[in-house]
XYZ file of C-alpha atoms in Angstrom:
495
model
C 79.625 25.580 78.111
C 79.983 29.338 79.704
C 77.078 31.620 79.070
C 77.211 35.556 78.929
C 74.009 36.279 80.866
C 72.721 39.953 79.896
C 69.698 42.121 80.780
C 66.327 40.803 80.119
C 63.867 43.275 78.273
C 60.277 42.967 78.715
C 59.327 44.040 75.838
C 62.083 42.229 73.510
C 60.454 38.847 75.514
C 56.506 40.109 74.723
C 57.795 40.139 70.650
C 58.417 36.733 70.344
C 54.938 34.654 69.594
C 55.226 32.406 72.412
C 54.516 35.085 75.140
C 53.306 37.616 72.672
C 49.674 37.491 74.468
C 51.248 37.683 78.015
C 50.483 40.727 80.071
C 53.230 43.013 81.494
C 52.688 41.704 84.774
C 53.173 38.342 83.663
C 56.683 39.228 81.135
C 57.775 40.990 84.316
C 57.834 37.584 86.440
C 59.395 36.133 83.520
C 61.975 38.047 83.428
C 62.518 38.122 87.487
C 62.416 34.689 86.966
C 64.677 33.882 83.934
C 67.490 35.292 82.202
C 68.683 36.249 78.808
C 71.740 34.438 77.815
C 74.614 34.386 74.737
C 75.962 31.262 73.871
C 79.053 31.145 71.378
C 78.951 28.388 68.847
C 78.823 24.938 70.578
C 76.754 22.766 72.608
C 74.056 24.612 74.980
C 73.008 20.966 76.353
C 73.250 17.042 75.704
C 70.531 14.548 75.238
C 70.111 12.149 78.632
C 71.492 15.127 80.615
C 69.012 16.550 83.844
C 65.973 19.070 82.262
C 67.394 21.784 84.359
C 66.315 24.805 81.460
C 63.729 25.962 78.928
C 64.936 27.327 76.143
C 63.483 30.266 73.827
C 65.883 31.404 71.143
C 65.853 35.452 70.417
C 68.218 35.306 67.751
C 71.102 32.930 66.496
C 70.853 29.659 64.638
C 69.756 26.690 66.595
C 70.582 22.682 65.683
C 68.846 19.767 67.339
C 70.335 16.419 67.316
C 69.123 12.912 68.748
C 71.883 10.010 69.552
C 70.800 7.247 66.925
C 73.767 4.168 67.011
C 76.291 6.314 68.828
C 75.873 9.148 67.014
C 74.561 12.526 66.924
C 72.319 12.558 64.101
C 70.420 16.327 62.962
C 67.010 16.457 63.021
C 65.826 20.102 63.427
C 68.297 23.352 61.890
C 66.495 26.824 62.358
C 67.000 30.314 62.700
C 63.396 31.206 63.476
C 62.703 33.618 66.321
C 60.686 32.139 69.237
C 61.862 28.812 68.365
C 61.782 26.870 72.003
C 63.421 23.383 73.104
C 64.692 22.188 76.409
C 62.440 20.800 79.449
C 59.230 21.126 78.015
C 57.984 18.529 80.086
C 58.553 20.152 83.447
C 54.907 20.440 84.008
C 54.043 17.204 84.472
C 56.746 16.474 87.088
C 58.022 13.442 88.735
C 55.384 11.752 86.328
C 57.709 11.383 83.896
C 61.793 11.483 83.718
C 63.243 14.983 83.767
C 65.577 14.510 80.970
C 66.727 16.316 77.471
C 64.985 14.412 74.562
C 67.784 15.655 72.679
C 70.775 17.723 71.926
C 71.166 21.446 70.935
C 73.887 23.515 69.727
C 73.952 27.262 68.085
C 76.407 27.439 64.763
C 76.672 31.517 65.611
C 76.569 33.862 68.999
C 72.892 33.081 69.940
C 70.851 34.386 72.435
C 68.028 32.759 74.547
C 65.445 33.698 77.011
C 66.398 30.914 79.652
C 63.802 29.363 82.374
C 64.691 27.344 85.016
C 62.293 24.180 84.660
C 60.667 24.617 88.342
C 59.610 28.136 86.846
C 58.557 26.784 83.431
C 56.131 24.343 85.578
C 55.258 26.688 88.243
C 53.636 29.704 85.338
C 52.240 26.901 83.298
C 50.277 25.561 86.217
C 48.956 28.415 87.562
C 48.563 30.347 84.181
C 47.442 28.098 82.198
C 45.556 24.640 84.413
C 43.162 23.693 81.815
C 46.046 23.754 79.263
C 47.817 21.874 81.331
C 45.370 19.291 82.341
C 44.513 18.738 78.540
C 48.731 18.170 77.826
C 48.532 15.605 80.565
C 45.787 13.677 79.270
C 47.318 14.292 75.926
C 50.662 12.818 77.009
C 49.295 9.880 79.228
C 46.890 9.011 77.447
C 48.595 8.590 73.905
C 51.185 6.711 76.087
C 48.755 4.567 77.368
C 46.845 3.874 73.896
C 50.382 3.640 72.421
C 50.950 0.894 75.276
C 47.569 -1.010 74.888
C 48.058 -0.956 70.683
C 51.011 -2.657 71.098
C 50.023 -5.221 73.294
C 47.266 -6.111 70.806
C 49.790 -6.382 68.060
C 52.262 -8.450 69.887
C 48.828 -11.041 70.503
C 47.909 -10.549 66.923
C 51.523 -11.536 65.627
C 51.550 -14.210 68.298
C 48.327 -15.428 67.505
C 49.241 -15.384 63.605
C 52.677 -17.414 64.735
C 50.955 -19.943 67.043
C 48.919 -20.955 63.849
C 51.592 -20.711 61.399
C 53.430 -23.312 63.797
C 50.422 -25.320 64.834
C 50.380 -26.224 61.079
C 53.983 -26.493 60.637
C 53.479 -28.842 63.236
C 50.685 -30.941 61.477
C 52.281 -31.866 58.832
C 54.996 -34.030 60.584
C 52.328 -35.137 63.375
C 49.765 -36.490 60.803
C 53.551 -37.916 58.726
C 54.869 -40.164 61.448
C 51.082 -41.143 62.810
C 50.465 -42.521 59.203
C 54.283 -43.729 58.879
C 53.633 -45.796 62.765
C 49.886 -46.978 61.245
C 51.975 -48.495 58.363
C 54.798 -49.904 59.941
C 52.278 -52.010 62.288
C 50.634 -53.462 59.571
C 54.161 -54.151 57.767
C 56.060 -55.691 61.232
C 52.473 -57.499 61.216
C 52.864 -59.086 57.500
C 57.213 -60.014 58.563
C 55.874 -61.785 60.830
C 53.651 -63.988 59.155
C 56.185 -64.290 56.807
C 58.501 -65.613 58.910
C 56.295 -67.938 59.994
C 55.556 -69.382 56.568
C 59.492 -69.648 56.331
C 59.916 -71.215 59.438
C 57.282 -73.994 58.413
C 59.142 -74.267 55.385
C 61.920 -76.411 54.153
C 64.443 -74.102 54.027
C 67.771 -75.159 55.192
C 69.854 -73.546 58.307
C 71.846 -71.932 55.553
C 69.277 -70.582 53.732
C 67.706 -69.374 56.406
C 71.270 -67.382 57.571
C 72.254 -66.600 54.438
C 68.657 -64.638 53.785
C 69.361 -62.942 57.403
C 73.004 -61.992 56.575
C 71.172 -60.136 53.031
C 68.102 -58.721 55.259
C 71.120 -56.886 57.119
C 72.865 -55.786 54.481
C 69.804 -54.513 52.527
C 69.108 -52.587 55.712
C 72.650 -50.988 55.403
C 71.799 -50.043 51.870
C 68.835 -48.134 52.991
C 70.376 -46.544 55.326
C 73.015 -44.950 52.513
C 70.387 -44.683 49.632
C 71.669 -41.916 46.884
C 69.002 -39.133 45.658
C 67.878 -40.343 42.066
C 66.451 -37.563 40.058
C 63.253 -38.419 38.746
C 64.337 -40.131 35.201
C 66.682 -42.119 36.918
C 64.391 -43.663 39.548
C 62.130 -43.961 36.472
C 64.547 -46.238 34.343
C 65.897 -47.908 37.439
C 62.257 -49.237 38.148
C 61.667 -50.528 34.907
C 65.153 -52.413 34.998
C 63.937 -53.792 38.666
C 60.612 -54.671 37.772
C 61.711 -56.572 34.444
C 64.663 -58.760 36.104
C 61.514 -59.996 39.145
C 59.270 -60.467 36.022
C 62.168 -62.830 34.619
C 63.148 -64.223 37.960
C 59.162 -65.184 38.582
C 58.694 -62.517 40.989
C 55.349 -62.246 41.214
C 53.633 -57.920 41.763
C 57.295 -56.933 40.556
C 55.542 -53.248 39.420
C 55.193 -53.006 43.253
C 57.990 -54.023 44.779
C 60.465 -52.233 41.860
C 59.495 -48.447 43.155
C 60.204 -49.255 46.890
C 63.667 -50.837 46.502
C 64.502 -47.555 44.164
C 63.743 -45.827 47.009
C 65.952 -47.784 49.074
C 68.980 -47.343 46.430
C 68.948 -51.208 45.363
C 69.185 -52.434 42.181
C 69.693 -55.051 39.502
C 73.317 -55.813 40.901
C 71.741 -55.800 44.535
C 68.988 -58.585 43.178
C 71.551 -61.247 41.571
C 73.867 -60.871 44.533
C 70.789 -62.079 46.222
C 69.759 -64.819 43.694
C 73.260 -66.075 43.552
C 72.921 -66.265 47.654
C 69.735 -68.230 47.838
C 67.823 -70.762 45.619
C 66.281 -70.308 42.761
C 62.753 -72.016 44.489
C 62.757 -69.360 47.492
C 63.650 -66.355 45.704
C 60.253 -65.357 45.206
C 59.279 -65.624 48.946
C 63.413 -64.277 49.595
C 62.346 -61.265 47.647
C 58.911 -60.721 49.370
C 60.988 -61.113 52.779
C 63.197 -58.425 51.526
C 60.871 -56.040 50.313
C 58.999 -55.774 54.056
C 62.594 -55.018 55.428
C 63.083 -52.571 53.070
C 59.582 -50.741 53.612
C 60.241 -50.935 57.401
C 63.029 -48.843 57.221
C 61.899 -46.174 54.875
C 58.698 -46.411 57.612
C 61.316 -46.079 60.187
C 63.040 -43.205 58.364
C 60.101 -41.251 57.923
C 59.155 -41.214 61.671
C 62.585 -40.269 62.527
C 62.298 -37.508 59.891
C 59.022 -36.427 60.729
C 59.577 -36.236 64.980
C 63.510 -35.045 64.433
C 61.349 -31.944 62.051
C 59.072 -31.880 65.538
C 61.925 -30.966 67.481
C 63.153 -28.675 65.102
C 59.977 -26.826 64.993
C 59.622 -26.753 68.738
C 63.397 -25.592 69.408
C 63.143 -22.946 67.030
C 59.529 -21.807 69.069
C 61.709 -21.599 72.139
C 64.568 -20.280 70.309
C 61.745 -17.472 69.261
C 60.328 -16.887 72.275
C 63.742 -17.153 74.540
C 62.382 -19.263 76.951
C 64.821 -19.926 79.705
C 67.097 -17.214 78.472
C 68.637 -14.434 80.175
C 66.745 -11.202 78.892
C 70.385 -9.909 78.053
C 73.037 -11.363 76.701
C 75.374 -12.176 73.649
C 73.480 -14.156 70.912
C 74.648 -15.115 66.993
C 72.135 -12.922 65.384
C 71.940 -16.165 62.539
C 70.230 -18.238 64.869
C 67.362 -15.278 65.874
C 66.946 -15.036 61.903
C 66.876 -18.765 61.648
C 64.441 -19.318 64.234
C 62.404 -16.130 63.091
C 61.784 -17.647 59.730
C 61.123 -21.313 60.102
C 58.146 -19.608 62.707
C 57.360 -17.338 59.407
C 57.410 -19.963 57.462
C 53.825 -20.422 56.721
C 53.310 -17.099 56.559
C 55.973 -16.610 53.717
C 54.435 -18.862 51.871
C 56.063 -20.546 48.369
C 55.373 -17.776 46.435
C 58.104 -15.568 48.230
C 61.594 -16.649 47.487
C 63.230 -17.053 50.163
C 67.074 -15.856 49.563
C 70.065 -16.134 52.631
C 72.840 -13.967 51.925
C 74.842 -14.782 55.658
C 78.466 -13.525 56.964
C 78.856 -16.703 59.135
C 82.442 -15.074 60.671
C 80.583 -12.223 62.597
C 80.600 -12.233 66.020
C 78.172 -12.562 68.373
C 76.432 -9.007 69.812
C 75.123 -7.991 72.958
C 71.309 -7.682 72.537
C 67.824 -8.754 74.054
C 67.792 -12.008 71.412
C 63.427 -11.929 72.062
C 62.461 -8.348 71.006
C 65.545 -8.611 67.969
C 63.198 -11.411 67.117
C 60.186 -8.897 67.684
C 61.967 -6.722 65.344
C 62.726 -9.447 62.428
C 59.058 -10.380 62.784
C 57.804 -7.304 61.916
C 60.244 -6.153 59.384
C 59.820 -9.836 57.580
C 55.778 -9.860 58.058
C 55.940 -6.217 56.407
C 58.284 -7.450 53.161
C 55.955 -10.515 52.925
C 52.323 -8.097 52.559
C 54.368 -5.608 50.153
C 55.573 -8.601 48.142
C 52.071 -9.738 48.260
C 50.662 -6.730 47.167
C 52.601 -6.946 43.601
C 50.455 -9.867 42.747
C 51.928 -12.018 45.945
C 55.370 -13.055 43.862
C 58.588 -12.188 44.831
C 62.254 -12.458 46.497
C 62.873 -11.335 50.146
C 66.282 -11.694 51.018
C 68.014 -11.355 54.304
C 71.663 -10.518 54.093
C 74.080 -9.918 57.000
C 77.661 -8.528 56.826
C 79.873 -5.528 58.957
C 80.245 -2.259 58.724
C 83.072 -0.572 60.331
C 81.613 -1.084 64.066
C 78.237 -2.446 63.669
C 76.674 -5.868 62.578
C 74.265 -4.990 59.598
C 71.244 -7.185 59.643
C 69.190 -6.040 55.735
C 65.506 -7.014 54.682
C 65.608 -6.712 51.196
C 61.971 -7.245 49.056
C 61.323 -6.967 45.792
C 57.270 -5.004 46.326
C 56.945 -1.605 44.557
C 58.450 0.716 47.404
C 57.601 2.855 49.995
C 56.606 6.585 48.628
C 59.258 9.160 49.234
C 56.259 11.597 50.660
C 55.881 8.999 53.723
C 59.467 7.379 54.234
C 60.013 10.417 56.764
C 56.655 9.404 58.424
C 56.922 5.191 58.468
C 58.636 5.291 61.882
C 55.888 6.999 63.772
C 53.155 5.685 65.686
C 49.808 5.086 64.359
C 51.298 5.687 60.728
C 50.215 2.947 58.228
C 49.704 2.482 54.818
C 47.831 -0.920 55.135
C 44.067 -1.102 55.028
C 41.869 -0.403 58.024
C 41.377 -3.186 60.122
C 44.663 -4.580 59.260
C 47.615 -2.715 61.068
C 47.699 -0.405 64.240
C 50.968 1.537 62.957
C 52.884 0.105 65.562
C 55.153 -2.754 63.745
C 57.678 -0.674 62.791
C 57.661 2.622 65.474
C 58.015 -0.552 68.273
C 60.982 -1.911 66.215
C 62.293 1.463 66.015
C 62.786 1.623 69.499
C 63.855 -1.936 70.180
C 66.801 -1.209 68.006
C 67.466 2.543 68.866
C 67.084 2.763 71.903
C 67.603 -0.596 73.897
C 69.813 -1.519 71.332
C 71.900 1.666 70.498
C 71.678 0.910 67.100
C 70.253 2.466 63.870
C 67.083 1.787 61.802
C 67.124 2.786 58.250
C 64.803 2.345 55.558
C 65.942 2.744 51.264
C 63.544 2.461 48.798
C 62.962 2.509 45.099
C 60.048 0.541 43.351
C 61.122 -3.248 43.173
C 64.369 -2.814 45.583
C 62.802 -1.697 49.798
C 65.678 -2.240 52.332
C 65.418 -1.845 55.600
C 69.132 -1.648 57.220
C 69.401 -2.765 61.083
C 72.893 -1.899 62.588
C 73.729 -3.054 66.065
C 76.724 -2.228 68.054
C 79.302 -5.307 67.999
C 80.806 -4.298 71.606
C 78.959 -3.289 74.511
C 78.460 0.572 74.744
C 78.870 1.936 77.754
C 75.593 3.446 78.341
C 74.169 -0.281 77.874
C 74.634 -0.500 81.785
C 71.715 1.878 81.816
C 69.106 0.024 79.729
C 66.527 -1.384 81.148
C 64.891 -4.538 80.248
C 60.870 -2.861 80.338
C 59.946 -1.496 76.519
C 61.918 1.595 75.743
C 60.388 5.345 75.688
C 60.928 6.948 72.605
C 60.422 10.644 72.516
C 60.225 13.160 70.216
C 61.666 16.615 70.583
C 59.424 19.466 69.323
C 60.412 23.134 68.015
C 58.044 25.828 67.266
């Protein structure tokens, strides 16, 4: 917008604190330099826009703003004399990106003492070099630590997944090795059964009519019901009386396996009215290795098909062979997310899905939205825990207006209202020592804001924490501008 610029007065520059120890010499280069401006109500200058000025209000009312989800959202509102904002990084140069960190409008004429950035850099270095050599080591170096932390905690959570998964893993693995260690020694039993038929005197009848049953008792398997536990209870005792009556010999051994397999009484006299009465024992014994061959058989296929579930969801984590960008269903991420969390959630947390299956899919980077449900579950999980380790975490999606909402809902006493403000920042934890950098939630922060251009929000009241993610459902058009390397986020500072 069109600023009045007016005269600059040394001395009206030497009153306000930030120069206040400046000799006259020095407030005369500033203002030979600079300029005094007046600003009507409006903008001054717009977050992402070149660092061309620094600003030092004289008098007025100034309002910062940072663009959180597509919209402006206030963080600073002061009237304060001396108050400063703009390119306050212009000393460190083509180090670091010469842009506004945010945006700043006056509600009422204001005036500022105005800068140009090259200036701002030029005094800075040559007035003040140690100061400036201790703000770049400042800078840099709690980038850098900032940078290292969070490589550690992306290997600690990846370490913590790998075993979660490794015994996810197990249990199937050590499942179908027993279920194939069985099955040998039952295929090995058929067939020396057969072969004890075969030297038999059973008729070519006999012998096809007990093949014709083995084939349909493998088709009953196959379609076996779910029996709740007094029903497979007084289903056994019916199967194991009518073998005791029929001369079945071990019939309290043979009745739990074909309740497994959904036979029963019926099933048994359709097979003694198929066969005689002298070789239904050795019928029945014939039957009962088909029938534990198949459950055998079933069991691998359940435990290697839970294998491959375990290992698409790892890839489905991890994105492997993915595009770093594109349009994902955010129910598969959440999916994937929590079968990997799995043992970490643990049976004591109560796992509740509250999913809006008719969203669409949004543009995002699915692997660091995964980052971001990792952390945001993991940190439900410990506060659940820390109730005495019961609990309900739910994860609900649904729309609103624009945005997908994705919500981690737990039911642990809360987060403080003195530190919600503070929970987003790096370094800021409320877990033990040893046991979190501060860096979960600060990285997931600005995952979502700003790669994402969404919003993170946090509610809390003891018993009922929600963290609110909202992601764009279209593609904003400043998305051609993200970059695929871990996002910068800044923080604009007034004095």
């Amino acid at each position: 917008m069109n600023a009045q610029v007016m005269p600059c007065d040394r001395m009206e520059i030497g009153s306000l604190f930030l120069f206040e120890k400046l000799s006259p010499q020095q407030l005369g280069r500033l203002c030979a330099e600079g300029r005094v401006e007046r600003f009507e109500p409006g903008p001054v200058y717009v977050e992402g826009s070149p660092a061309t000025c620094f600003y030092v209000m004289i008098e007025g009312t100034v309002v910062l703003s940072r663009r959180v989800g597509g919209q402006d959202v206030e963080v600073s509102r002061t009237s304060q004399r001396g108050v400063y904002a703009g390119a306050m990084q212009a000393y460190l140069g083509d180090q670091v990106p010469q842009t506004y960190n945010n945006s700043m409008r006056v509600t009422e004429p204001t005036r500022f003492f105005v800068l140009p950035a090259r200036s701002f850099a030029d005094v800075m270095r040559e007035w003040f070099p140690m100061a400036v050599h201790l703000l770049e080591g400042l800078f840099f170096g709690s980038r850098n630590t900032q940078r290292a932390i969070g490589q550690r905690e992306r290997l600690l959570a990846l370490g913590s997944l790998s075993a979660g998964l490794t015994h996810e893993l197990n249990n199937p693995a050590a499942a179908a090795v027993r279920a194939t260690a069985t099955l040998r020694e039952r295929v090995g039993r058929m067939r020396h059964k057969l072969s004890l038929i075969t030297q038999g005197t059973y008729s070519r009848e006999a012998l096809a009519s007990l093949i014709e049953i083995q084939e349909r008792t493998a088709e009953r398997v196959a379609k076996a019901p779910a029996l709740s536990a007094l029903e497979a209870a007084d289903r056994e005792d019916e199967i194991s009386d009518w073998l005791d009556d029929h001369g079945v010999p071990e019939g309290w051994r043979i009745a739990p396996t074909f309740v497994q397999a959904g036979l029963d009484t019926d099933w048994l006299e359709q097979v003694a009215a198929t066969v005689d009465e002298e070789i239904l024992p050795g019928a029945v014994g014939w039957l009962n290795y088909t029938v534990e061959t198949e459950l055998l058989m079933d069991e691998i296929d359940d435990s290697t098909t839970r294998i491959s579930h375990l290992v698409d969801a790892a890839k489905q984590y991890a994105q492997l062979d993915r595009a770093p960008h594109r349009d994902v269903d955010v129910h598969e991420l959440l999916d994937s997310t929590l079968l990997m969390l799995s043992g970490k959630i643990g049976p004591q947390v109560h796992l509740v899905k509250e999913y809006d299956h008719s969203l669409p899919e949004v543009p995002a980077f699915p692997a660091e939205l995964n980052q971001v449900w990792t952390n945001l579950v993991d940190n439900a999980v410990q506060a659940i825990r820390g109730t005495g380790g019961e609990g309900t975490l739910t994860v609900r999606t649904a729309r609103e207006d624009d945005r997908l909402l994705v919500e981690f809902r737990d039911t642990g006493p809360g987060v403080p209202e003195e530190i919600r403000s503070r929970i987003f920042d790096p370094f800021f934890t409320t877990k033990p020592v040893g046991e979190g950098t501060g860096l979960g939630l600060d990285i997931s922060w600005r995952i979502v804001v700003n790669k994402h251009h969404g919003s993170l929000e946090v509610e809390s009241v003891p018993g009922d924490t929600r963290f609110r993610v909202l992601l764009p459902l279209t593609t904003p058009q400043a998305w051609a501008d993200a970059r695929a390397g871990d996002g910068s986020r800044t923080t604009e500072e007034s004095s």
